[in-house]
Amino acid sequence: MTSKVDEALGYEQARDELIEVVRRLEAGGTTLEESLALWERGEELAKVCRRWLEGARARLDAALAKEEGEGDEDGAGDGAES
C-alpha cells in the first residue's frame, strides 16, 4: 500500500527516484536487506507512476471523446439541406 507521501509525489519525482533505485540495484554492493528495501521502494514508486499515467490516459481519452462529440454536433444536417 502506498503512503500519503507517495501519493503526493508528482510523476517526474517518482520516476526520477525510481531511476535512482534501479541504478542502485543494478550497481550491486548492497546487503540483501538493503536490496529488498530498495526493491519494495521501487515497486511503490512504479505504482505511483502507473497511477499518474493511467490518469493522464483517462484525461486524454475524455478530451478526445468530447472533441469527437462536439465534431458530430457541428456537422449534423450540413449536407442534407442543400
Short mmCIF file of N, CA and C in Angstrom, two decimals, residues 11-65:
data_model
loop_
_atom_site.label_atom_id
_atom_site.label_comp_id
_atom_site.label_asym_id
_atom_site.label_seq_id
_atom_site.Cartn_x
_atom_site.Cartn_y
_atom_site.Cartn_z
N TYR A 11 4.61 12.85 -10.94
CA TYR A 11 5.10 11.79 -11.81
C TYR A 11 6.62 11.87 -11.97
N GLU A 12 7.10 13.07 -12.28
CA GLU A 12 8.54 13.23 -12.53
C GLU A 12 9.37 12.89 -11.30
N GLN A 13 8.89 13.29 -10.12
CA GLN A 13 9.62 12.98 -8.89
C GLN A 13 9.69 11.47 -8.68
N ALA A 14 8.56 10.80 -8.83
CA ALA A 14 8.51 9.35 -8.63
C ALA A 14 9.38 8.65 -9.66
N ARG A 15 9.30 9.09 -10.91
CA ARG A 15 10.10 8.48 -11.97
C ARG A 15 11.59 8.64 -11.70
N ASP A 16 12.01 9.84 -11.29
CA ASP A 16 13.42 10.09 -11.03
C ASP A 16 13.92 9.24 -9.86
N GLU A 17 13.10 9.14 -8.82
CA GLU A 17 13.51 8.31 -7.68
C GLU A 17 13.57 6.84 -8.08
N LEU A 18 12.63 6.41 -8.91
CA LEU A 18 12.62 5.03 -9.39
C LEU A 18 13.88 4.73 -10.21
N ILE A 19 14.28 5.67 -11.04
CA ILE A 19 15.51 5.51 -11.83
C ILE A 19 16.71 5.32 -10.90
N GLU A 20 16.75 6.11 -9.84
CA GLU A 20 17.86 6.01 -8.88
C GLU A 20 17.83 4.66 -8.16
N VAL A 21 16.65 4.19 -7.79
CA VAL A 21 16.53 2.88 -7.13
C VAL A 21 17.05 1.78 -8.06
N VAL A 22 16.65 1.81 -9.31
CA VAL A 22 17.09 0.81 -10.28
C VAL A 22 18.60 0.88 -10.45
N ARG A 23 19.14 2.09 -10.54
CA ARG A 23 20.59 2.26 -10.69
C ARG A 23 21.33 1.62 -9.52
N ARG A 24 20.83 1.87 -8.31
CA ARG A 24 21.49 1.31 -7.13
C ARG A 24 21.39 -0.21 -7.10
N LEU A 25 20.25 -0.75 -7.49
CA LEU A 25 20.10 -2.21 -7.53
C LEU A 25 21.02 -2.83 -8.56
N GLU A 26 21.11 -2.21 -9.74
CA GLU A 26 21.96 -2.74 -10.79
C GLU A 26 23.44 -2.64 -10.44
N ALA A 27 23.81 -1.62 -9.68
CA ALA A 27 25.21 -1.44 -9.30
C ALA A 27 25.66 -2.50 -8.32
N GLY A 28 24.73 -3.04 -7.55
CA GLY A 28 25.10 -4.06 -6.56
C GLY A 28 25.81 -3.45 -5.38
N GLY A 29 26.42 -4.31 -4.60
CA GLY A 29 27.16 -3.84 -3.44
C GLY A 29 26.31 -3.55 -2.22
N THR A 30 25.02 -3.88 -2.27
CA THR A 30 24.17 -3.66 -1.12
C THR A 30 23.90 -5.01 -0.45
N THR A 31 23.54 -4.94 0.81
CA THR A 31 23.20 -6.17 1.52
C THR A 31 21.85 -6.68 1.01
N LEU A 32 21.54 -7.90 1.36
CA LEU A 32 20.25 -8.46 0.98
C LEU A 32 19.12 -7.61 1.53
N GLU A 33 19.23 -7.21 2.76
CA GLU A 33 18.18 -6.39 3.39
C GLU A 33 18.02 -5.05 2.68
N GLU A 34 19.14 -4.41 2.34
CA GLU A 34 19.08 -3.14 1.61
C GLU A 34 18.47 -3.34 0.22
N SER A 35 18.85 -4.44 -0.44
CA SER A 35 18.32 -4.72 -1.77
C SER A 35 16.81 -4.94 -1.71
N LEU A 36 16.36 -5.66 -0.70
CA LEU A 36 14.91 -5.88 -0.55
C LEU A 36 14.17 -4.57 -0.30
N ALA A 37 14.74 -3.71 0.54
CA ALA A 37 14.12 -2.42 0.81
C ALA A 37 14.07 -1.56 -0.46
N LEU A 38 15.15 -1.58 -1.23
CA LEU A 38 15.16 -0.85 -2.50
C LEU A 38 14.12 -1.40 -3.46
N TRP A 39 14.01 -2.71 -3.54
CA TRP A 39 13.04 -3.35 -4.42
C TRP A 39 11.62 -2.93 -4.04
N GLU A 40 11.34 -2.98 -2.73
CA GLU A 40 10.00 -2.60 -2.26
C GLU A 40 9.71 -1.13 -2.57
N ARG A 41 10.70 -0.27 -2.38
CA ARG A 41 10.53 1.14 -2.70
C ARG A 41 10.29 1.32 -4.20
N GLY A 42 11.01 0.58 -5.00
CA GLY A 42 10.82 0.65 -6.44
C GLY A 42 9.42 0.23 -6.86
N GLU A 43 8.90 -0.80 -6.22
CA GLU A 43 7.53 -1.25 -6.52
C GLU A 43 6.52 -0.16 -6.19
N GLU A 44 6.69 0.50 -5.05
CA GLU A 44 5.78 1.58 -4.66
C GLU A 44 5.87 2.75 -5.64
N LEU A 45 7.09 3.11 -6.03
CA LEU A 45 7.27 4.20 -6.98
C LEU A 45 6.68 3.86 -8.34
N ALA A 46 6.81 2.62 -8.75
CA ALA A 46 6.23 2.19 -10.03
C ALA A 46 4.71 2.32 -9.98
N LYS A 47 4.10 2.01 -8.83
CA LYS A 47 2.65 2.17 -8.68
C LYS A 47 2.23 3.63 -8.80
N VAL A 48 3.02 4.51 -8.18
CA VAL A 48 2.72 5.94 -8.27
C VAL A 48 2.78 6.38 -9.74
N CYS A 49 3.83 5.99 -10.43
CA CYS A 49 3.97 6.35 -11.85
C CYS A 49 2.82 5.80 -12.67
N ARG A 50 2.47 4.55 -12.41
CA ARG A 50 1.37 3.92 -13.15
C ARG A 50 0.06 4.68 -12.95
N ARG A 51 -0.22 5.09 -11.70
CA ARG A 51 -1.45 5.84 -11.44
C ARG A 51 -1.45 7.17 -12.19
N TRP A 52 -0.31 7.86 -12.19
CA TRP A 52 -0.22 9.12 -12.94
C TRP A 52 -0.47 8.89 -14.44
N LEU A 53 0.14 7.86 -14.99
CA LEU A 53 -0.03 7.59 -16.42
C LEU A 53 -1.45 7.16 -16.75
N GLU A 54 -2.07 6.37 -15.88
CA GLU A 54 -3.47 5.97 -16.10
C GLU A 54 -4.38 7.19 -16.03
N GLY A 55 -4.11 8.10 -15.10
CA GLY A 55 -4.89 9.33 -15.00
C GLY A 55 -4.73 10.20 -16.23
N ALA A 56 -3.51 10.29 -16.71
CA ALA A 56 -3.26 11.08 -17.92
C ALA A 56 -3.98 10.47 -19.11
N ARG A 57 -3.94 9.15 -19.22
CA ARG A 57 -4.63 8.46 -20.32
C ARG A 57 -6.14 8.71 -20.25
N ALA A 58 -6.71 8.66 -19.05
CA ALA A 58 -8.14 8.89 -18.89
C ALA A 58 -8.50 10.32 -19.29
N ARG A 59 -7.66 11.28 -18.92
CA ARG A 59 -7.92 12.67 -19.30
C ARG A 59 -7.85 12.86 -20.81
N LEU A 60 -6.85 12.23 -21.44
CA LEU A 60 -6.74 12.32 -22.90
C LEU A 60 -7.93 11.68 -23.59
N ASP A 61 -8.32 10.50 -23.12
CA ASP A 61 -9.48 9.82 -23.70
C ASP A 61 -10.74 10.66 -23.56
N ALA A 62 -10.94 11.28 -22.40
CA ALA A 62 -12.11 12.12 -22.17
C ALA A 62 -12.10 13.34 -23.09
N ALA A 63 -10.92 13.95 -23.24
CA ALA A 63 -10.81 15.12 -24.11
C ALA A 63 -11.08 14.74 -25.57
N LEU A 64 -10.54 13.60 -26.00
CA LEU A 64 -10.78 13.16 -27.37
C LEU A 64 -12.24 12.81 -27.60
N ALA A 65 -12.86 12.17 -26.62
CA ALA A 65 -14.28 11.81 -26.76
C ALA A 65 -15.13 13.07 -26.82
#
